[in-house]
């Protein structure tokens, strides 16, 4: 028999006579164990119309994370929203290069750049934060990718690995040392933000069920491997309260 979920584990444990006192069964239904506290912030990455159903770069299942994030946000005193915010004719757009198609790559001064459909252009409805995201207590919106010649998946540092967005300074000056990431996309903006957070000394969690991936040529598995190697912790929203 293949054990596929917690109920089946319990059923087979009960059948095998393994469930003793209340302590054992309670531990199998573990309550949320992580309390973020005043030195932690939830970073809600790029939950914008462009990455949701009907958007210019829609991420499969992206809409499903909106209620997860709304609920998760209740556990946080500090919330940061990020917004991909490109100029028209941006260097990350395939349309900026004759003969190039979306999801191909090109070489830019800072390295290999994946080319995307035109998306999240400043001031457009496509670039707006989803109206279904209910985060009234969020404290700052960090926009990124607004320099025409430079992309910025990370909310901390542009793709040239030199230009800061100022987010690390903002968090550190507010005494925040831990970040939890949710949003889109797991394998691009969430992963790059998480890895930079580690580099900058933050304790870093990615809330897996509060993210969805683009998954281009195995990019999701690669992102988890790289994040894990850098000390990013992979958790689920049910672990946090
Ligand atoms: C993103 C591709 C291009 C993201 C942004 O938010 O993950 N991906 N721009
Ligand atoms: Zn972008």
PDB file of C-alpha atoms and ligand atoms in Angstrom:
ATOM      1  CA  UNK A   1       0.000   0.000   0.000  1.00  0.00           C
ATOM      2  CA  UNK A   2       1.304   3.430  -0.885  1.00  0.00           C
ATOM      3  CA  UNK A   3       0.834   5.962   1.887  1.00  0.00           C
ATOM      4  CA  UNK A   4      -0.198   9.207   0.266  1.00  0.00           C
ATOM      5  CA  UNK A   5      -1.494  11.443   2.989  1.00  0.00           C
ATOM      6  CA  UNK A   6      -1.762  12.016   6.683  1.00  0.00           C
ATOM      7  CA  UNK A   7      -5.174  10.348   7.019  1.00  0.00           C
ATOM      8  CA  UNK A   8      -3.826   7.192   5.395  1.00  0.00           C
ATOM      9  CA  UNK A   9      -0.763   7.267   7.642  1.00  0.00           C
ATOM     10  CA  UNK A  10      -3.076   7.528  10.646  1.00  0.00           C
ATOM     11  CA  UNK A  11      -5.342   4.766   9.404  1.00  0.00           C
ATOM     12  CA  UNK A  12      -2.441   2.424   8.837  1.00  0.00           C
ATOM     13  CA  UNK A  13      -0.862   3.396  12.162  1.00  0.00           C
ATOM     14  CA  UNK A  14      -4.167   2.670  13.905  1.00  0.00           C
ATOM     15  CA  UNK A  15      -4.456  -0.663  12.098  1.00  0.00           C
ATOM     16  CA  UNK A  16      -0.972  -1.553  13.241  1.00  0.00           C
ATOM     17  CA  UNK A  17      -1.889  -0.604  16.827  1.00  0.00           C
ATOM     18  CA  UNK A  18       0.673   2.199  16.888  1.00  0.00           C
ATOM     19  CA  UNK A  19      -1.578   4.965  18.190  1.00  0.00           C
ATOM     20  CA  UNK A  20      -1.101   5.053  21.903  1.00  0.00           C
ATOM     21  CA  UNK A  21      -2.059   8.014  24.069  1.00  0.00           C
ATOM     22  CA  UNK A  22      -3.302  11.443  23.082  1.00  0.00           C
ATOM     23  CA  UNK A  23       0.278  12.728  22.779  1.00  0.00           C
ATOM     24  CA  UNK A  24       1.017  10.521  19.816  1.00  0.00           C
ATOM     25  CA  UNK A  25      -2.127  11.383  17.891  1.00  0.00           C
ATOM     26  CA  UNK A  26      -1.710  15.071  18.749  1.00  0.00           C
ATOM     27  CA  UNK A  27       1.783  15.095  17.268  1.00  0.00           C
ATOM     28  CA  UNK A  28       0.458  13.557  14.062  1.00  0.00           C
ATOM     29  CA  UNK A  29      -1.913  16.530  13.781  1.00  0.00           C
ATOM     30  CA  UNK A  30       0.814  19.041  14.554  1.00  0.00           C
ATOM     31  CA  UNK A  31      -0.502  22.534  15.207  1.00  0.00           C
ATOM     32  CA  UNK A  32       1.201  25.525  13.570  1.00  0.00           C
ATOM     33  CA  UNK A  33       4.642  25.772  15.096  1.00  0.00           C
ATOM     34  CA  UNK A  34       6.104  29.020  13.742  1.00  0.00           C
ATOM     35  CA  UNK A  35       5.196  32.406  15.207  1.00  0.00           C
ATOM     36  CA  UNK A  36       6.792  35.156  13.128  1.00  0.00           C
ATOM     37  CA  UNK A  37       6.883  37.872  15.827  1.00  0.00           C
ATOM     38  CA  UNK A  38       7.905  41.560  15.641  1.00  0.00           C
ATOM     39  CA  UNK A  39      11.270  41.021  13.917  1.00  0.00           C
ATOM     40  CA  UNK A  40       9.784  39.166  10.950  1.00  0.00           C
ATOM     41  CA  UNK A  41       8.204  40.459   7.749  1.00  0.00           C
ATOM     42  CA  UNK A  42       6.033  38.796   5.145  1.00  0.00           C
ATOM     43  CA  UNK A  43       7.260  39.704   1.636  1.00  0.00           C
ATOM     44  CA  UNK A  44       4.407  39.375  -0.846  1.00  0.00           C
ATOM     45  CA  UNK A  45       6.161  39.173  -4.200  1.00  0.00           C
ATOM     46  CA  UNK A  46       4.568  40.375  -7.444  1.00  0.00           C
ATOM     47  CA  UNK A  47       0.936  39.327  -6.927  1.00  0.00           C
ATOM     48  CA  UNK A  48      -0.005  41.526  -9.876  1.00  0.00           C
ATOM     49  CA  UNK A  49      -2.546  41.185 -12.652  1.00  0.00           C
ATOM     50  CA  UNK A  50       0.228  40.433 -15.175  1.00  0.00           C
ATOM     51  CA  UNK A  51       1.066  37.164 -13.360  1.00  0.00           C
ATOM     52  CA  UNK A  52      -2.559  36.116 -12.733  1.00  0.00           C
ATOM     53  CA  UNK A  53      -5.229  34.635 -15.041  1.00  0.00           C
ATOM     54  CA  UNK A  54      -5.712  36.891 -18.065  1.00  0.00           C
ATOM     55  CA  UNK A  55      -2.396  38.690 -17.466  1.00  0.00           C
ATOM     56  CA  UNK A  56       0.443  39.125 -19.929  1.00  0.00           C
ATOM     57  CA  UNK A  57       2.697  36.578 -18.167  1.00  0.00           C
ATOM     58  CA  UNK A  58       0.124  34.469 -16.298  1.00  0.00           C
ATOM     59  CA  UNK A  59       1.582  31.896 -13.899  1.00  0.00           C
ATOM     60  CA  UNK A  60      -0.355  28.628 -13.786  1.00  0.00           C
ATOM     61  CA  UNK A  61      -2.363  28.426 -10.545  1.00  0.00           C
ATOM     62  CA  UNK A  62      -1.334  31.938  -9.547  1.00  0.00           C
ATOM     63  CA  UNK A  63      -4.863  32.916  -8.540  1.00  0.00           C
ATOM     64  CA  UNK A  64      -4.976  30.047  -6.026  1.00  0.00           C
ATOM     65  CA  UNK A  65      -2.408  31.678  -3.762  1.00  0.00           C
ATOM     66  CA  UNK A  66      -4.352  34.899  -3.201  1.00  0.00           C
ATOM     67  CA  UNK A  67      -6.637  33.544  -0.426  1.00  0.00           C
ATOM     68  CA  UNK A  68      -3.671  31.653   1.064  1.00  0.00           C
ATOM     69  CA  UNK A  69      -1.706  34.901   1.341  1.00  0.00           C
ATOM     70  CA  UNK A  70      -4.685  36.849   2.706  1.00  0.00           C
ATOM     71  CA  UNK A  71      -4.991  34.318   5.541  1.00  0.00           C
ATOM     72  CA  UNK A  72      -1.238  34.002   6.098  1.00  0.00           C
ATOM     73  CA  UNK A  73      -0.933  37.780   6.436  1.00  0.00           C
ATOM     74  CA  UNK A  74      -2.885  37.678   9.724  1.00  0.00           C
ATOM     75  CA  UNK A  75       0.161  36.117  11.397  1.00  0.00           C
ATOM     76  CA  UNK A  76       2.404  39.093  10.529  1.00  0.00           C
ATOM     77  CA  UNK A  77       3.014  42.463  12.153  1.00  0.00           C
ATOM     78  CA  UNK A  78       5.112  43.544   9.178  1.00  0.00           C
ATOM     79  CA  UNK A  79       4.173  43.156   5.527  1.00  0.00           C
ATOM     80  CA  UNK A  80       6.022  44.300   2.397  1.00  0.00           C
ATOM     81  CA  UNK A  81       4.501  44.164  -1.081  1.00  0.00           C
ATOM     82  CA  UNK A  82       6.684  44.061  -4.190  1.00  0.00           C
ATOM     83  CA  UNK A  83       5.674  45.084  -7.689  1.00  0.00           C
ATOM     84  CA  UNK A  84       7.424  44.280 -10.976  1.00  0.00           C
ATOM     85  CA  UNK A  85       7.410  47.694 -12.656  1.00  0.00           C
ATOM     86  CA  UNK A  86       8.954  47.844 -16.110  1.00  0.00           C
ATOM     87  CA  UNK A  87       9.366  50.662 -18.581  1.00  0.00           C
ATOM     88  CA  UNK A  88       7.893  50.243 -22.063  1.00  0.00           C
ATOM     89  CA  UNK A  89      10.560  48.685 -24.307  1.00  0.00           C
ATOM     90  CA  UNK A  90      12.272  47.108 -21.279  1.00  0.00           C
ATOM     91  CA  UNK A  91      15.487  45.069 -21.725  1.00  0.00           C
ATOM     92  CA  UNK A  92      13.695  41.946 -20.422  1.00  0.00           C
ATOM     93  CA  UNK A  93      11.050  42.052 -23.166  1.00  0.00           C
ATOM     94  CA  UNK A  94      11.519  39.823 -26.240  1.00  0.00           C
ATOM     95  CA  UNK A  95       9.798  42.546 -28.274  1.00  0.00           C
ATOM     96  CA  UNK A  96      12.841  44.780 -27.681  1.00  0.00           C
ATOM     97  CA  UNK A  97      15.025  42.497 -29.867  1.00  0.00           C
ATOM     98  CA  UNK A  98      14.219  41.939 -33.551  1.00  0.00           C
ATOM     99  CA  UNK A  99      13.818  38.205 -34.255  1.00  0.00           C
ATOM    100  CA  UNK A 100      13.615  37.168 -30.574  1.00  0.00           C
ATOM    101  CA  UNK A 101      10.626  35.356 -29.115  1.00  0.00           C
ATOM    102  CA  UNK A 102       9.400  35.162 -25.523  1.00  0.00           C
ATOM    103  CA  UNK A 103      11.165  32.545 -23.362  1.00  0.00           C
ATOM    104  CA  UNK A 104      14.338  32.655 -25.484  1.00  0.00           C
ATOM    105  CA  UNK A 105      17.446  34.205 -23.933  1.00  0.00           C
ATOM    106  CA  UNK A 106      19.955  36.877 -24.845  1.00  0.00           C
ATOM    107  CA  UNK A 107      23.243  38.110 -23.403  1.00  0.00           C
ATOM    108  CA  UNK A 108      23.185  41.461 -21.643  1.00  0.00           C
ATOM    109  CA  UNK A 109      26.065  43.268 -19.927  1.00  0.00           C
ATOM    110  CA  UNK A 110      25.266  41.510 -16.617  1.00  0.00           C
ATOM    111  CA  UNK A 111      24.807  38.004 -18.046  1.00  0.00           C
ATOM    112  CA  UNK A 112      22.126  35.804 -19.606  1.00  0.00           C
ATOM    113  CA  UNK A 113      18.655  37.333 -19.648  1.00  0.00           C
ATOM    114  CA  UNK A 114      15.469  35.327 -20.209  1.00  0.00           C
ATOM    115  CA  UNK A 115      13.231  37.260 -22.584  1.00  0.00           C
ATOM    116  CA  UNK A 116       9.618  37.633 -21.529  1.00  0.00           C
ATOM    117  CA  UNK A 117       6.418  38.801 -23.143  1.00  0.00           C
ATOM    118  CA  UNK A 118       5.831  42.516 -22.488  1.00  0.00           C
ATOM    119  CA  UNK A 119       4.506  42.554 -18.897  1.00  0.00           C
ATOM    120  CA  UNK A 120       3.961  44.784 -15.871  1.00  0.00           C
ATOM    121  CA  UNK A 121       4.446  48.058 -17.716  1.00  0.00           C
ATOM    122  CA  UNK A 122       4.423  51.011 -15.332  1.00  0.00           C
ATOM    123  CA  UNK A 123       1.008  52.508 -14.727  1.00  0.00           C
ATOM    124  CA  UNK A 124      -0.977  49.879 -16.658  1.00  0.00           C
ATOM    125  CA  UNK A 125      -3.825  47.813 -15.182  1.00  0.00           C
ATOM    126  CA  UNK A 126      -1.691  44.724 -15.981  1.00  0.00           C
ATOM    127  CA  UNK A 127       0.923  45.977 -13.511  1.00  0.00           C
ATOM    128  CA  UNK A 128      -1.545  46.685 -10.687  1.00  0.00           C
ATOM    129  CA  UNK A 129      -1.468  44.607  -7.513  1.00  0.00           C
ATOM    130  CA  UNK A 130      -4.407  42.167  -7.538  1.00  0.00           C
ATOM    131  CA  UNK A 131      -7.550  43.754  -6.129  1.00  0.00           C
ATOM    132  CA  UNK A 132      -8.324  40.397  -4.449  1.00  0.00           C
ATOM    133  CA  UNK A 133      -5.213  40.662  -2.329  1.00  0.00           C
ATOM    134  CA  UNK A 134      -6.420  42.034   1.009  1.00  0.00           C
ATOM    135  CA  UNK A 135      -3.426  43.392   2.875  1.00  0.00           C
ATOM    136  CA  UNK A 136      -4.617  46.572   4.593  1.00  0.00           C
ATOM    137  CA  UNK A 137      -1.772  46.423   7.111  1.00  0.00           C
ATOM    138  CA  UNK A 138       1.028  46.259   4.493  1.00  0.00           C
ATOM    139  CA  UNK A 139       3.551  49.015   5.166  1.00  0.00           C
ATOM    140  CA  UNK A 140       5.552  49.561   1.976  1.00  0.00           C
ATOM    141  CA  UNK A 141       5.415  48.715  -1.706  1.00  0.00           C
ATOM    142  CA  UNK A 142       8.826  48.128  -3.295  1.00  0.00           C
ATOM    143  CA  UNK A 143       8.876  48.530  -7.057  1.00  0.00           C
ATOM    144  CA  UNK A 144      11.636  46.910  -9.074  1.00  0.00           C
ATOM    145  CA  UNK A 145      12.772  46.447 -12.658  1.00  0.00           C
ATOM    146  CA  UNK A 146      12.168  50.122 -13.432  1.00  0.00           C
ATOM    147  CA  UNK A 147      15.578  50.762 -15.000  1.00  0.00           C
ATOM    148  CA  UNK A 148      15.085  50.234 -18.727  1.00  0.00           C
ATOM    149  CA  UNK A 149      18.374  48.371 -19.302  1.00  0.00           C
ATOM    150  CA  UNK A 150      18.332  46.155 -16.206  1.00  0.00           C
ATOM    151  CA  UNK A 151      15.928  43.473 -14.994  1.00  0.00           C
ATOM    152  CA  UNK A 152      15.316  42.815 -11.300  1.00  0.00           C
ATOM    153  CA  UNK A 153      13.815  39.510 -10.231  1.00  0.00           C
ATOM    154  CA  UNK A 154      15.103  40.148  -6.723  1.00  0.00           C
ATOM    155  CA  UNK A 155      13.379  42.705  -4.538  1.00  0.00           C
ATOM    156  CA  UNK A 156      16.776  43.473  -2.961  1.00  0.00           C
ATOM    157  CA  UNK A 157      19.187  43.870  -5.854  1.00  0.00           C
ATOM    158  CA  UNK A 158      18.891  44.387  -9.609  1.00  0.00           C
ATOM    159  CA  UNK A 159      20.193  41.796 -12.070  1.00  0.00           C
ATOM    160  CA  UNK A 160      23.496  43.709 -12.451  1.00  0.00           C
ATOM    161  CA  UNK A 161      24.210  42.500  -8.873  1.00  0.00           C
ATOM    162  CA  UNK A 162      25.255  46.063  -8.008  1.00  0.00           C
ATOM    163  CA  UNK A 163      22.193  48.304  -7.810  1.00  0.00           C
ATOM    164  CA  UNK A 164      20.244  48.045  -4.553  1.00  0.00           C
ATOM    165  CA  UNK A 165      16.498  48.594  -4.305  1.00  0.00           C
ATOM    166  CA  UNK A 166      16.913  49.832  -0.726  1.00  0.00           C
ATOM    167  CA  UNK A 167      14.763  47.037   0.740  1.00  0.00           C
ATOM    168  CA  UNK A 168      17.538  45.585   2.915  1.00  0.00           C
ATOM    169  CA  UNK A 169      18.193  49.007   4.449  1.00  0.00           C
ATOM    170  CA  UNK A 170      14.489  49.531   5.069  1.00  0.00           C
ATOM    171  CA  UNK A 171      14.119  46.171   6.820  1.00  0.00           C
ATOM    172  CA  UNK A 172      17.336  46.486   8.837  1.00  0.00           C
ATOM    173  CA  UNK A 173      16.537  50.018   9.988  1.00  0.00           C
ATOM    174  CA  UNK A 174      13.225  48.677  11.241  1.00  0.00           C
ATOM    175  CA  UNK A 175      14.967  45.908  13.193  1.00  0.00           C
ATOM    176  CA  UNK A 176      13.631  43.122  10.983  1.00  0.00           C
ATOM    177  CA  UNK A 177      15.946  40.102  10.738  1.00  0.00           C
ATOM    178  CA  UNK A 178      13.638  37.404   9.323  1.00  0.00           C
ATOM    179  CA  UNK A 179      11.647  37.282   6.081  1.00  0.00           C
ATOM    180  CA  UNK A 180       8.897  34.959   4.897  1.00  0.00           C
ATOM    181  CA  UNK A 181       8.243  34.913   1.150  1.00  0.00           C
ATOM    182  CA  UNK A 182       5.015  34.340  -0.718  1.00  0.00           C
ATOM    183  CA  UNK A 183       3.933  35.237  -4.250  1.00  0.00           C
ATOM    184  CA  UNK A 184       5.045  34.829  -7.845  1.00  0.00           C
ATOM    185  CA  UNK A 185       6.933  33.253  -9.294  1.00  0.00           C
ATOM    186  CA  UNK A 186       8.617  30.660  -7.065  1.00  0.00           C
ATOM    187  CA  UNK A 187      11.457  30.047  -9.517  1.00  0.00           C
ATOM    188  CA  UNK A 188      12.165  33.663 -10.511  1.00  0.00           C
ATOM    189  CA  UNK A 189      11.280  36.629  -8.330  1.00  0.00           C
ATOM    190  CA  UNK A 190      10.620  34.612  -5.148  1.00  0.00           C
ATOM    191  CA  UNK A 191      13.792  32.516  -5.503  1.00  0.00           C
ATOM    192  CA  UNK A 192      16.076  35.438  -6.346  1.00  0.00           C
ATOM    193  CA  UNK A 193      14.626  37.506  -3.504  1.00  0.00           C
ATOM    194  CA  UNK A 194      15.033  34.588  -1.070  1.00  0.00           C
ATOM    195  CA  UNK A 195      18.656  33.970  -2.067  1.00  0.00           C
ATOM    196  CA  UNK A 196      19.541  37.658  -1.776  1.00  0.00           C
ATOM    197  CA  UNK A 197      17.826  37.758   1.619  1.00  0.00           C
ATOM    198  CA  UNK A 198      20.173  34.986   2.800  1.00  0.00           C
ATOM    199  CA  UNK A 199      23.189  36.781   1.313  1.00  0.00           C
ATOM    200  CA  UNK A 200      22.165  39.910   3.229  1.00  0.00           C
ATOM    201  CA  UNK A 201      21.925  37.988   6.500  1.00  0.00           C
ATOM    202  CA  UNK A 202      18.166  37.502   6.924  1.00  0.00           C
ATOM    203  CA  UNK A 203      16.703  34.276   8.246  1.00  0.00           C
ATOM    204  CA  UNK A 204      14.596  33.278   5.251  1.00  0.00           C
ATOM    205  CA  UNK A 205      11.511  31.124   4.746  1.00  0.00           C
ATOM    206  CA  UNK A 206       9.636  30.406   1.510  1.00  0.00           C
ATOM    207  CA  UNK A 207       6.002  29.493   2.145  1.00  0.00           C
ATOM    208  CA  UNK A 208       5.643  26.935  -0.631  1.00  0.00           C
ATOM    209  CA  UNK A 209       1.847  26.716  -0.889  1.00  0.00           C
ATOM    210  CA  UNK A 210       1.690  30.524  -1.054  1.00  0.00           C
ATOM    211  CA  UNK A 211       3.748  30.501  -4.283  1.00  0.00           C
ATOM    212  CA  UNK A 212       3.404  29.186  -7.830  1.00  0.00           C
ATOM    213  CA  UNK A 213       6.110  28.706 -10.466  1.00  0.00           C
ATOM    214  CA  UNK A 214       6.675  29.461 -14.140  1.00  0.00           C
ATOM    215  CA  UNK A 215       8.840  26.290 -14.392  1.00  0.00           C
ATOM    216  CA  UNK A 216      10.778  26.994 -17.571  1.00  0.00           C
ATOM    217  CA  UNK A 217      13.111  24.095 -18.556  1.00  0.00           C
ATOM    218  CA  UNK A 218      13.301  22.686 -15.024  1.00  0.00           C
ATOM    219  CA  UNK A 219      13.709  26.067 -13.352  1.00  0.00           C
ATOM    220  CA  UNK A 220      11.521  25.160 -10.363  1.00  0.00           C
ATOM    221  CA  UNK A 221      13.589  22.160  -9.260  1.00  0.00           C
ATOM    222  CA  UNK A 222      16.790  24.136  -9.873  1.00  0.00           C
ATOM    223  CA  UNK A 223      15.488  27.032  -7.786  1.00  0.00           C
ATOM    224  CA  UNK A 224      14.639  24.818  -4.795  1.00  0.00           C
ATOM    225  CA  UNK A 225      18.053  23.174  -4.995  1.00  0.00           C
ATOM    226  CA  UNK A 226      19.816  26.541  -5.012  1.00  0.00           C
ATOM    227  CA  UNK A 227      17.612  28.030  -2.314  1.00  0.00           C
ATOM    228  CA  UNK A 228      18.033  25.028  -0.014  1.00  0.00           C
ATOM    229  CA  UNK A 229      21.810  25.063  -0.531  1.00  0.00           C
ATOM    230  CA  UNK A 230      21.853  28.693   0.651  1.00  0.00           C
ATOM    231  CA  UNK A 231      19.897  28.005   3.811  1.00  0.00           C
ATOM    232  CA  UNK A 232      16.413  29.056   2.699  1.00  0.00           C
ATOM    233  CA  UNK A 233      13.802  27.134   4.708  1.00  0.00           C
ATOM    234  CA  UNK A 234      10.864  25.571   2.868  1.00  0.00           C
ATOM    235  CA  UNK A 235       7.633  25.720   4.892  1.00  0.00           C
ATOM    236  CA  UNK A 236       3.848  25.546   4.353  1.00  0.00           C
ATOM    237  CA  UNK A 237       1.308  28.191   5.351  1.00  0.00           C
ATOM    238  CA  UNK A 238      -0.233  25.757   7.856  1.00  0.00           C
ATOM    239  CA  UNK A 239       3.045  25.749   9.797  1.00  0.00           C
ATOM    240  CA  UNK A 240       2.673  29.453  10.601  1.00  0.00           C
ATOM    241  CA  UNK A 241       0.280  31.173  12.989  1.00  0.00           C
TER     242      UNK A 241
HETATM  243  C1  LIG B   1       8.933  37.617 -12.827  1.00  0.00           C
HETATM  244  C2  LIG B   1       9.585  36.980 -14.923  1.00  0.00           C
HETATM  245  C3  LIG B   1       9.706  38.299 -15.308  1.00  0.00           C
HETATM  246  C4  LIG B   1       8.489  37.194 -11.457  1.00  0.00           C
HETATM  247  C5  LIG B   1       9.055  38.933 -13.188  1.00  0.00           C
HETATM  248  O1  LIG B   1       7.802  37.979 -10.771  1.00  0.00           O
HETATM  249  O2  LIG B   1       8.818  36.058 -11.065  1.00  0.00           O
HETATM  250  N1  LIG B   1       9.211  36.648 -13.708  1.00  0.00           N
HETATM  251  N2  LIG B   1       9.432  39.271 -14.429  1.00  0.00           N
HETATM  252 ZN1  LIG B   2       9.448  41.270 -15.053  1.00  0.00          ZN
END
